[in-house]
Every structure is written in C-alpha cells, then in structure tokens.
Coordinates of C-alpha atoms and ligand atoms in Angstrom, one line a residue:
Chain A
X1 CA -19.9 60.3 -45.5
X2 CA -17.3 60.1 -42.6
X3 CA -16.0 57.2 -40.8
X4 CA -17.5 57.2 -37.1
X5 CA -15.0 55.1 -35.1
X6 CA -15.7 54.6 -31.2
X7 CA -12.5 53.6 -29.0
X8 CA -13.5 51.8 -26.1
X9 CA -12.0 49.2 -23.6
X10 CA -14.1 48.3 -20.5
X11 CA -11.7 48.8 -17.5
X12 CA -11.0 52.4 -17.3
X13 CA -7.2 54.0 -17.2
X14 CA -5.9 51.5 -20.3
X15 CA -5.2 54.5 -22.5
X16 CA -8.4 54.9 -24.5
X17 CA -8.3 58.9 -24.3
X18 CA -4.6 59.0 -24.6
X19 CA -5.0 56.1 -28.2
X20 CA -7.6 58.7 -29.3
X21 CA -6.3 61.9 -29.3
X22 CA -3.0 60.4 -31.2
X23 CA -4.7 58.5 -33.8
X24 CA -6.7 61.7 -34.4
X25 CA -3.5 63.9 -34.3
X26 CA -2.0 61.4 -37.0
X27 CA -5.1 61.2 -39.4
X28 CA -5.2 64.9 -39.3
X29 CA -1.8 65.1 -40.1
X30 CA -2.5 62.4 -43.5
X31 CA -4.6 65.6 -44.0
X32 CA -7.8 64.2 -43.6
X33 CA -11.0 65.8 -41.8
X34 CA -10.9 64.6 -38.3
X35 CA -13.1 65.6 -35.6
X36 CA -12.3 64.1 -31.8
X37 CA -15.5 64.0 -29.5
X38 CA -15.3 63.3 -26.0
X39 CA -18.4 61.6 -24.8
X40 CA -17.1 61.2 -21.4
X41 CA -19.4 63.5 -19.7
X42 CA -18.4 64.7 -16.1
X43 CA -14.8 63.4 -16.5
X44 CA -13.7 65.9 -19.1
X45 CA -10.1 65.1 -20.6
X46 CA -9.6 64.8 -24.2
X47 CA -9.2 68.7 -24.5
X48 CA -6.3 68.1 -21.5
X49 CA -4.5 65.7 -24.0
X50 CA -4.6 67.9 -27.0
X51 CA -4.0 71.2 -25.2
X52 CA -7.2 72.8 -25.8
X53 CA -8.5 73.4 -22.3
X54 CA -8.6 77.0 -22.3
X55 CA -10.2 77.4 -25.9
X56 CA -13.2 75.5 -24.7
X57 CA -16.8 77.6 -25.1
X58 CA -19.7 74.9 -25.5
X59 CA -19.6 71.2 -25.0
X60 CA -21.2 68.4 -26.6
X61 CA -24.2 68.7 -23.8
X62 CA -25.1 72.1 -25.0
X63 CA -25.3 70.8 -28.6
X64 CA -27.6 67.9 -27.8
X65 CA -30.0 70.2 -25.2
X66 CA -29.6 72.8 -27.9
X67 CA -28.3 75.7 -26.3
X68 CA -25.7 75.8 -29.2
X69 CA -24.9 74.7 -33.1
X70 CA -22.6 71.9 -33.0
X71 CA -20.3 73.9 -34.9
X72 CA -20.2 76.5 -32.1
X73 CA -19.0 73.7 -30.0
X74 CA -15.9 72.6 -32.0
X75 CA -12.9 73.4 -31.0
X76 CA -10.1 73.7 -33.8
X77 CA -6.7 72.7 -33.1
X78 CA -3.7 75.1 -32.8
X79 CA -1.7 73.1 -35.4
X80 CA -4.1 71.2 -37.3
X81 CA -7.0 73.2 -38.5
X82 CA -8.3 70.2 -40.2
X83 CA -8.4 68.9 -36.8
X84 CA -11.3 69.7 -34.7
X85 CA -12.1 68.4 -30.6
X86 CA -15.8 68.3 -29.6
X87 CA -15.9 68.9 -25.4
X88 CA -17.4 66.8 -23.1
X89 CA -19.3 68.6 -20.3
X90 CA -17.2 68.6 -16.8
X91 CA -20.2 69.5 -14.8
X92 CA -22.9 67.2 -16.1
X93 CA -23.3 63.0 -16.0
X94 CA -24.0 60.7 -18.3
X95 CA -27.5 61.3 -17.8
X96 CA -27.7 64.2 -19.7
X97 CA -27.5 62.5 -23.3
X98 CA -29.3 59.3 -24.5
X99 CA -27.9 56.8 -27.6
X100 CA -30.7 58.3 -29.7
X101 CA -29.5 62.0 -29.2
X102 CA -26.0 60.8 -29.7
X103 CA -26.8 59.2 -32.9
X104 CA -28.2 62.0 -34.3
X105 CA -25.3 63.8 -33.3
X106 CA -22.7 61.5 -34.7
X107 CA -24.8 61.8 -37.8
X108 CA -24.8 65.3 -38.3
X109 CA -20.5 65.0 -38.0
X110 CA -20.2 62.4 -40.5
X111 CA -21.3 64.9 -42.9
X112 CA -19.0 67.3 -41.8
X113 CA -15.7 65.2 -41.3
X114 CA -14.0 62.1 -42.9
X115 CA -13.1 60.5 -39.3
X116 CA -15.1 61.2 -36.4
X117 CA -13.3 59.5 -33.2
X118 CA -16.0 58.8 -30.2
X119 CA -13.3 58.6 -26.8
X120 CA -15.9 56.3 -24.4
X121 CA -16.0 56.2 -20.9
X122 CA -14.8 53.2 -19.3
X123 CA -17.7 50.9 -18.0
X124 CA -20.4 49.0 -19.8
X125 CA -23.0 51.3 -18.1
X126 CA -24.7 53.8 -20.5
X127 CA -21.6 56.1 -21.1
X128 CA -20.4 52.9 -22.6
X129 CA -23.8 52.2 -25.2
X130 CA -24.2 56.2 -25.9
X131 CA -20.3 56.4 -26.9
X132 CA -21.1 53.2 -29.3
X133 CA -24.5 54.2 -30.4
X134 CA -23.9 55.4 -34.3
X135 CA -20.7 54.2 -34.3
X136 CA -19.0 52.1 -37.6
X137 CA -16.4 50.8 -36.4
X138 CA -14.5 50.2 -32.9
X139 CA -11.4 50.2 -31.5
X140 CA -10.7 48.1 -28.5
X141 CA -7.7 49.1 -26.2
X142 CA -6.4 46.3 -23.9
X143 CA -3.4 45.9 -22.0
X144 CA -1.5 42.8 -21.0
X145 CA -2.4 42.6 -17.8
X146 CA -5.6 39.9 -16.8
X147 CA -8.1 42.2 -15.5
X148 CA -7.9 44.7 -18.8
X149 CA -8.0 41.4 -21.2
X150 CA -11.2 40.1 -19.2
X151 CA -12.9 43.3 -19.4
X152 CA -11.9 43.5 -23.2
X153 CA -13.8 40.3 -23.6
X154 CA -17.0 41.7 -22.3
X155 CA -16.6 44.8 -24.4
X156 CA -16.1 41.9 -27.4
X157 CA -19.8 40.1 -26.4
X158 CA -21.4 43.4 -26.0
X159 CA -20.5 44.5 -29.5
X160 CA -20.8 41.4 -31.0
X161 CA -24.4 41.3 -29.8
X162 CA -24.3 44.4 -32.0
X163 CA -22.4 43.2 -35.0
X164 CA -25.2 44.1 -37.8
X165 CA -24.3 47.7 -37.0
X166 CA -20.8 47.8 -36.8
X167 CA -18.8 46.9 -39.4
X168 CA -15.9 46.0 -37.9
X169 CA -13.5 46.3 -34.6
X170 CA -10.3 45.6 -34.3
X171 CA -7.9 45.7 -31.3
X172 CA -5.1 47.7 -29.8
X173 CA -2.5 46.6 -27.8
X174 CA -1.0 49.7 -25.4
X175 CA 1.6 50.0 -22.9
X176 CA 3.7 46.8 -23.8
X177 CA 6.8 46.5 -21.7
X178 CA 9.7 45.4 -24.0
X179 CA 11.6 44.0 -21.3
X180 CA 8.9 42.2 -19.4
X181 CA 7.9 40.7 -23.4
X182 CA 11.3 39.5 -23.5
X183 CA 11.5 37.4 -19.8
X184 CA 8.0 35.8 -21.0
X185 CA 6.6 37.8 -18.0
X186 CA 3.7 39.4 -19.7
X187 CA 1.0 38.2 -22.0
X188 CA 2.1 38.0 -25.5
X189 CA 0.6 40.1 -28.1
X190 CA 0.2 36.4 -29.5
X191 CA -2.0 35.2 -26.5
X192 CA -4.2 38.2 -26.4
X193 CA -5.2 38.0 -29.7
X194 CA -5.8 34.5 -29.8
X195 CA -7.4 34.5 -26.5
X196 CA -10.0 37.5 -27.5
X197 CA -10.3 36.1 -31.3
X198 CA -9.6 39.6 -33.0
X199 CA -8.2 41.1 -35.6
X200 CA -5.2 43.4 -34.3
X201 CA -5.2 47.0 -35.1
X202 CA -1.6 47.6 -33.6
X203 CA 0.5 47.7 -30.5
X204 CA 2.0 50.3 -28.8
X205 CA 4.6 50.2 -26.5
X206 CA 4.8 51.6 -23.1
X207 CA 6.6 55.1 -23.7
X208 CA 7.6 57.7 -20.9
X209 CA 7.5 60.5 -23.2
X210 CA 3.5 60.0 -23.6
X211 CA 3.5 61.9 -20.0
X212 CA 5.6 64.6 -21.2
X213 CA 3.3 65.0 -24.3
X214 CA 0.5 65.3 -22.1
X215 CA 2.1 67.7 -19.7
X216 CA 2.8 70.1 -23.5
X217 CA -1.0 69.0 -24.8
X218 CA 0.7 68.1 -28.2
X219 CA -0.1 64.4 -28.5
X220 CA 3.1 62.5 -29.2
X221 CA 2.9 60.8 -32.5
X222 CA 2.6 64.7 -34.3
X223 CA 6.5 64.7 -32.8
X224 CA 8.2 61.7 -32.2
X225 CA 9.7 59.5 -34.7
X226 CA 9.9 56.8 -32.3
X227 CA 8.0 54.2 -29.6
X228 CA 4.5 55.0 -28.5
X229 CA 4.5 58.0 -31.7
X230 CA 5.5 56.0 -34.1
X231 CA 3.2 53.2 -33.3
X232 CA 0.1 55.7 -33.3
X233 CA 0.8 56.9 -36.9
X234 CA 1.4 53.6 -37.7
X235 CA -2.1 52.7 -36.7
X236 CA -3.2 55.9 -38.0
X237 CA -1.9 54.9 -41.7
X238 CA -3.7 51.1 -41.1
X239 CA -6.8 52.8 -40.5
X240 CA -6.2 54.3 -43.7
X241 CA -6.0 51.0 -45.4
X242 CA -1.9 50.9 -45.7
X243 CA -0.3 47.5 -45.3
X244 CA 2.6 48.7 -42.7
X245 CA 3.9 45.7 -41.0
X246 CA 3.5 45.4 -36.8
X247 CA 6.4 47.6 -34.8
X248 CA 8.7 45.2 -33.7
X249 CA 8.7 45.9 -29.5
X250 CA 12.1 44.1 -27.9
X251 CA 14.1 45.1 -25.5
X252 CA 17.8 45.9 -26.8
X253 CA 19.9 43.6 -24.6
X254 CA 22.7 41.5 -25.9
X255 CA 20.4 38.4 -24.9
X256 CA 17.2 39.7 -26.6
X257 CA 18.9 40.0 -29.8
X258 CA 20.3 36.7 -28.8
X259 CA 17.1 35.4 -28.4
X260 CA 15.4 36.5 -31.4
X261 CA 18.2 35.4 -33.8
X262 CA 17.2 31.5 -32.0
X263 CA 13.8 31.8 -32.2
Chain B
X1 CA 20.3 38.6 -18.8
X2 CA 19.7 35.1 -16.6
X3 CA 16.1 35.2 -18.0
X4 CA 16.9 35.3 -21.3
X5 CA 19.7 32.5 -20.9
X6 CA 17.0 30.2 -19.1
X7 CA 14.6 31.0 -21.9
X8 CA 16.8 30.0 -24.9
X9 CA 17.8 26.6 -22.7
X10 CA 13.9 26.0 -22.7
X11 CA 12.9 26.7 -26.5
X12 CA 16.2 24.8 -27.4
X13 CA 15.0 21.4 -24.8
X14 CA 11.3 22.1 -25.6
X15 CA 10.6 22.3 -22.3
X16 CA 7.1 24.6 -21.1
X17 CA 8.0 28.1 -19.9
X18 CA 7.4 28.3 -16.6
X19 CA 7.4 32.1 -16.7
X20 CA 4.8 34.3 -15.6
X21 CA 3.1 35.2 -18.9
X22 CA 2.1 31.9 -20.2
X23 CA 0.8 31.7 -16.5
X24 CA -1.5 34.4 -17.0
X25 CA -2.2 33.7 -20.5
X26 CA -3.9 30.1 -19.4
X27 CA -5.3 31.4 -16.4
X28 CA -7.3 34.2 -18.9
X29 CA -8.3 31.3 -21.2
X30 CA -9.9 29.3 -18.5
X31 CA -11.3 32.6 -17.0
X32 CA -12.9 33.7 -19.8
X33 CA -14.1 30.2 -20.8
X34 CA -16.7 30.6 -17.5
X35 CA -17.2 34.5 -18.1
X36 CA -18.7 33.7 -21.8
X37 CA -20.3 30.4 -20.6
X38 CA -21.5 31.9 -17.7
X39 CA -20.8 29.5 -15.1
X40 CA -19.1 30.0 -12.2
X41 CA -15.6 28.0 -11.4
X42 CA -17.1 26.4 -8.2
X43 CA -20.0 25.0 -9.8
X44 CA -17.8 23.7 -13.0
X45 CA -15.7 21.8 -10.6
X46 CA -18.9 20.5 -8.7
X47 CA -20.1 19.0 -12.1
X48 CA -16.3 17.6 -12.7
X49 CA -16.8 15.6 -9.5
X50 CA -19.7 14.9 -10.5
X51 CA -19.2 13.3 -13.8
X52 CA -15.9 11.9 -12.2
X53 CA -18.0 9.9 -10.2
X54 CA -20.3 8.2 -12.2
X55 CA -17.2 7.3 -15.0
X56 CA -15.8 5.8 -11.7
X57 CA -18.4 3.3 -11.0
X58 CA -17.9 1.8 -13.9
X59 CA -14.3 2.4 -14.8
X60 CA -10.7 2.5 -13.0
X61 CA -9.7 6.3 -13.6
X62 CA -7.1 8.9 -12.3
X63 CA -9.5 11.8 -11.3
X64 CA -6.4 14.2 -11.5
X65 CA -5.4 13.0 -15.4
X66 CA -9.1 14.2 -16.3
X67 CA -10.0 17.0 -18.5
X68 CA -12.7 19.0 -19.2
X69 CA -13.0 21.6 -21.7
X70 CA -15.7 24.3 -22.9
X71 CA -15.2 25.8 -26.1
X72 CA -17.3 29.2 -26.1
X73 CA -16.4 31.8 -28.0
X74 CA -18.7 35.3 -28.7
X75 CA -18.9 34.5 -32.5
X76 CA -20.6 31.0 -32.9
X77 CA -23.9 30.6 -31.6
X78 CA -22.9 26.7 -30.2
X79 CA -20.3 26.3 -27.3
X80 CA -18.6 22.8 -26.9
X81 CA -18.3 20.8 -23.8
X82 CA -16.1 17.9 -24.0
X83 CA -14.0 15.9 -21.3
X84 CA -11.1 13.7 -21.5
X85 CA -10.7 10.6 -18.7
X86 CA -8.1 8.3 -19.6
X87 CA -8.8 5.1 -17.7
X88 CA -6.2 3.3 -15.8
X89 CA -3.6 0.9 -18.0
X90 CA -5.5 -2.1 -18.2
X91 CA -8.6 -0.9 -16.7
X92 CA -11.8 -3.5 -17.7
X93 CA -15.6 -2.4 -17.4
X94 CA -15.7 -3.4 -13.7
X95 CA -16.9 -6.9 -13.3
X96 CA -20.8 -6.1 -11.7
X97 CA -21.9 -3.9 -14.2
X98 CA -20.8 -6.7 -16.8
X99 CA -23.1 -9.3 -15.1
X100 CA -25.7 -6.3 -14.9
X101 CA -25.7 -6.0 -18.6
X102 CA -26.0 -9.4 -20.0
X103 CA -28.6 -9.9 -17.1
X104 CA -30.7 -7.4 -19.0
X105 CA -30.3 -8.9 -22.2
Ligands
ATP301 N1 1.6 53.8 -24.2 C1 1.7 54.4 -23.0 N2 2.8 54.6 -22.3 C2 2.9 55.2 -21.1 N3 1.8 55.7 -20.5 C3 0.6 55.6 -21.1 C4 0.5 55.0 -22.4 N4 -0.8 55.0 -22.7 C5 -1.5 55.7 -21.7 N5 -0.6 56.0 -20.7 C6 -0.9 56.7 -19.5 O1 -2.0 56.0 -18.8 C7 -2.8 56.9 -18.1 C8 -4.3 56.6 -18.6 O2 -4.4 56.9 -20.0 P1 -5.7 57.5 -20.6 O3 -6.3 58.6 -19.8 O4 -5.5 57.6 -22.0 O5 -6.7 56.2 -20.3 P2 -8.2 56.1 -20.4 O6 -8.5 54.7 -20.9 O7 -8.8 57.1 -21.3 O8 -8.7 56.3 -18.9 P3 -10.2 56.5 -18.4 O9 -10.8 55.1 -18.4 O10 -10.1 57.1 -17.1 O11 -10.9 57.4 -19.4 C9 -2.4 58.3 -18.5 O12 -1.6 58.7 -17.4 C10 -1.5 58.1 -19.7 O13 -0.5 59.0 -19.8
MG302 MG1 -10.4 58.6 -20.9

C-alpha cells in the first residue's frame, strides 16, 4: 500500500502546486511509483508545471462520475514513466466531487503507486476537506510572511481536529529570502516553527529559476543541483526516511559569513 | 553591509533586535494566541482593564508594567491564562480594605 500525502497551506499562491510537482519529480527520480493528482478542480495547473498540458485526455472528474477508468485518466510523464499526473478538471468546481468519492479514489491509487501526492486548493472550504479526505500524511507549505503563517495555523487546528486519521504532518518552509534572513527582516525558520509547534519537513529558498522551470514544464529539482532544486530532493529523500541535515540558506556577503562565524 | 554590522553590535551587547522579523514574529504569537483562543483583541484588552481595575482598588500598580498571557496551543485540550502585575515598590494592601477585613473577622 502507497503513501497518500496531501500538500496543503491555507492562503493560496505560497507554492503548494509548485512543492508538489517537485517532490513528485524527485521521488520518481529515487525510482519510486509516484502518482501527482491535482484536486484543484476549475483551476487546473499541476499538468502546467510538469509539462503535460497537451497530453491531457480525462480528468480526475470523469474518473469519479465514471465516464472513464482511472487508469485512462493518468497521464505518464515524458521522462519519468514511473511518474504519473492525475488532471484536475478546468471546466468543473469543486462541487463536482465529495470527500467520500475522493476517498475511494485515493484508495484505489494506493494500490497502484507507492506515493500518491494530493495538490489542494487553497482555502478551508470543501476543495480543502476533499483534497485531505484519505490522506496519511500532510505537508504544510508556509511562507514567512504573517498572513501565510496565520493561515497555516488554521490549516494546523483543522487537521489536528483530524489527527486519528493522519498520521503525521510536517511543515515546509518556501521562498526564504537569504538576504532578508540575514538583516533579521523576515521570520526565522526558528520562529515559524516554534510559533506553529511543528515538526519541519524542509525549507526552500526563494529561487528565480523555479519560473524558468515552469516556463520548460520540467520541475526544477529533476535539473538543478542547487537552491530551490536541491532543497526539493532534499525533502524528497526525508520523505524517504534519510537523515539529510537542513540546507543552510545565507546570503554570501563578506558580513554574513561574518556574522555566522560570531553567532 | 550596515545591517549586518548593527546586528553583530547587538548579539555582541545583548541588546533586542529591533529589526523587522522579530517584529513580525511576536506580533504572529500574540495573533494567533486570540485566533486559537478565539477572542478577539478588543475584547482581551477590555478584560485587561478590567482586571486592572479591580487589582487597583486594592493595590498600587503600573497598569503599563502588566501582563497577560494565554497559552493555547491546537494540541492540548487546556489553554492557560495567567497575568503578571507587579505592584508599585513598597505598595501595602491599601489601608480601607485592611480595616474592611479585620471588621469581618
Ligand atoms: N521557491 C520559490 N521561489 C520562487 N518562486 C516560487 C517558489 N515557489 C513558488 N514560486 C512561485 O510562486 C507562484 C505560486 O506558486 P504555486 O502555483 O506553486 O502556488 P500554489 O500554492 O499552488 O497557488 P494556488 O493557491 O493558487 O494553488 C508561482 O509563480 C511560482 O513560480
Ligand atoms: Mg496550486
């Protein structure tokens, strides 16, 4: 049986689509079977990210009303044929599916997949509690700014409330400025996870060339050996139960090597 | 390249960062303090006065010195409330509520 991992984050635009399609990029790449749904129905984008737009036939809609097989709906990846992308529907709403019917659905791909990755809508609405319904484990993207930490925290209560299901979530921190760290003029990575109380999946710096992956639909941690790439596979290999130590995210000036020797 | 300076000077002297990320890291724990509680600031600070008032009858306090904390996190089912008044150096149970008590004695 598979892992079923929802990524989630309450305010929308933090990275969630962008965290899942990387971390599913790099498990694939470990070689395991990974299978990337996008349950954000009406604002398609996962298939954007990993370059599958034009392959897309059914979506995850159809499989649920039945029109199709769910493996009629799966989309294998160009590179990674161990890597598979369920669609969301562009021209539906989150109406069309219920948790129950998403469960079942989730259910059916653990059987088929050692990871299945559930991108969630942003909200706490329904897209929110169908994206988490069958779910193991979550993943909790934040950003240091207030308003994404604040909305974290509600994310926290809401699957706390459900903690007999889930066995665990953990947090990740994207789109860390080095040089803002280093001038104290952003939340630590410190702060956020003692002000949320959870355990920290990874961090991932803020990283230009995440747009230019997006603009190939080749997520960047298949490529880069650096920044936002690294710090996906890293979290990738974490998932994975490896012990690799947190990136370290500084700026390079003289005074922030300075700084780090003092403190 | 200032920044960094100013922020070696204040680790070295001990001295709180005044910088704008330990600003937004207290504001969040306050914040989220009355999201999880489920009070609203202004009603918080109407209690505080409240509270502040009573000590105050009986005690010679600086209102601005006072504290009040709720500890409420999602994983344990009890939240805290506690409050910190340091009375005034010196300060005495005020003379009429003495006499009150030994009257009722
Ligand atoms: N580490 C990063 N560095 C730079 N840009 C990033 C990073 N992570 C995400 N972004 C950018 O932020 C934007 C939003 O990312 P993404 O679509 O993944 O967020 P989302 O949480 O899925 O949004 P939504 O709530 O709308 O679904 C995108 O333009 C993406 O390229
Ligand atoms: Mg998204």
């Amino acid at each position: 049986m598979g892992r079923v991992i929802v990524i989630t984050s309450g305010k929308g635009g933090v990275g969630k689509t962008t965290t899942t399609a990387n971390i599913g990029a790099s498990l694939a790449k470990q070689g395991k079977n990974v299978c990337v749904v996008d349950m954000d129905i009406g604002l398609r984008n996962l298939d954007i990210l990993m370059g599958l737009e034009n392959r897309v036939v059914y979506n995850l809609v159809d499989v649920i009303e039945g029109t199709c097989k769910v493996k009629q709906a799966l989309v294998k990846d160009k590179k990674l044929p161990n890597l598979s992308l369920l669609p969301s529907a562009q021209t539906r709403d989150k109406t069309a599916v219920n948790a129950d019917q998403v469960r079942e659905l989730v259910n059916e791909l653990k059987t088929m997949f050692d990871f299945v990755l559930v991108d969630c809508p942003a909200g706490i609405e329904s897209g929110f509690q169908n994206s988490i319904s069958g779910a193991d484990e979550a993943i909790v993207v934040v950003t240091p700014e207030m308003s994404s930490v604040r909305d974290a925290d509600r994310i926290i209560g809401l699957l706390e409330a459900r903690k007999n299901e889930l066995d665990s979530y953990r947090l990740v921190i994207n789109r860390i400025k080095p040089d803002l760290v280093n001038a104290n003029q952003m939340m630590s990575m410190d702060d956020i996870c003692e002000i949320l109380s959870v355990d920290l999946l990874g961090i991932v710096p803020d990283d230009e060339d995440i747009v230019v992956s997006t603009n190939k639909g080749e997520p960047l941690s298949l490529t880069a050996n650096k920044s936002a790439g690294q710090a996906y596979r890293n979290i990738a290999k974490r998932i994975l139960g490896e012990d690799i130590p947190l990136m370290d995210i500084k700026g390079k000036g003289f005074f922030g090597k300075l700084k780090a020797i003092f403190s | 390249m200032f920044t960094a300076v100013k922020n070696l000077f204040s680790k070295i002297s001990g001295k709180p960062e005044d910088k704008s990320g330990s600003t937004a890291a207290n504001r969040m724990r306050l914040m989220l303090t009355h999201d999880r509680q489920e009070v609203s600031p202004g009603i918080m600070n109407q209690m505080k006065q409240e509270i502040l008032e009573v000590i105050s009858k009986y005690f010679d306090i600086d209102p601005q010195e006072a504290e009040f904390i709720i500890q409420a996190n999602h994983f344990e089912a009890e939240s805290i409330f506690s409050s910190k008044v340091p009375l005034l150096k010196g300060a005495k149970l005020r003379a009429e509520h003495m006499v009150a008590k030994s009257e009722g004695e």
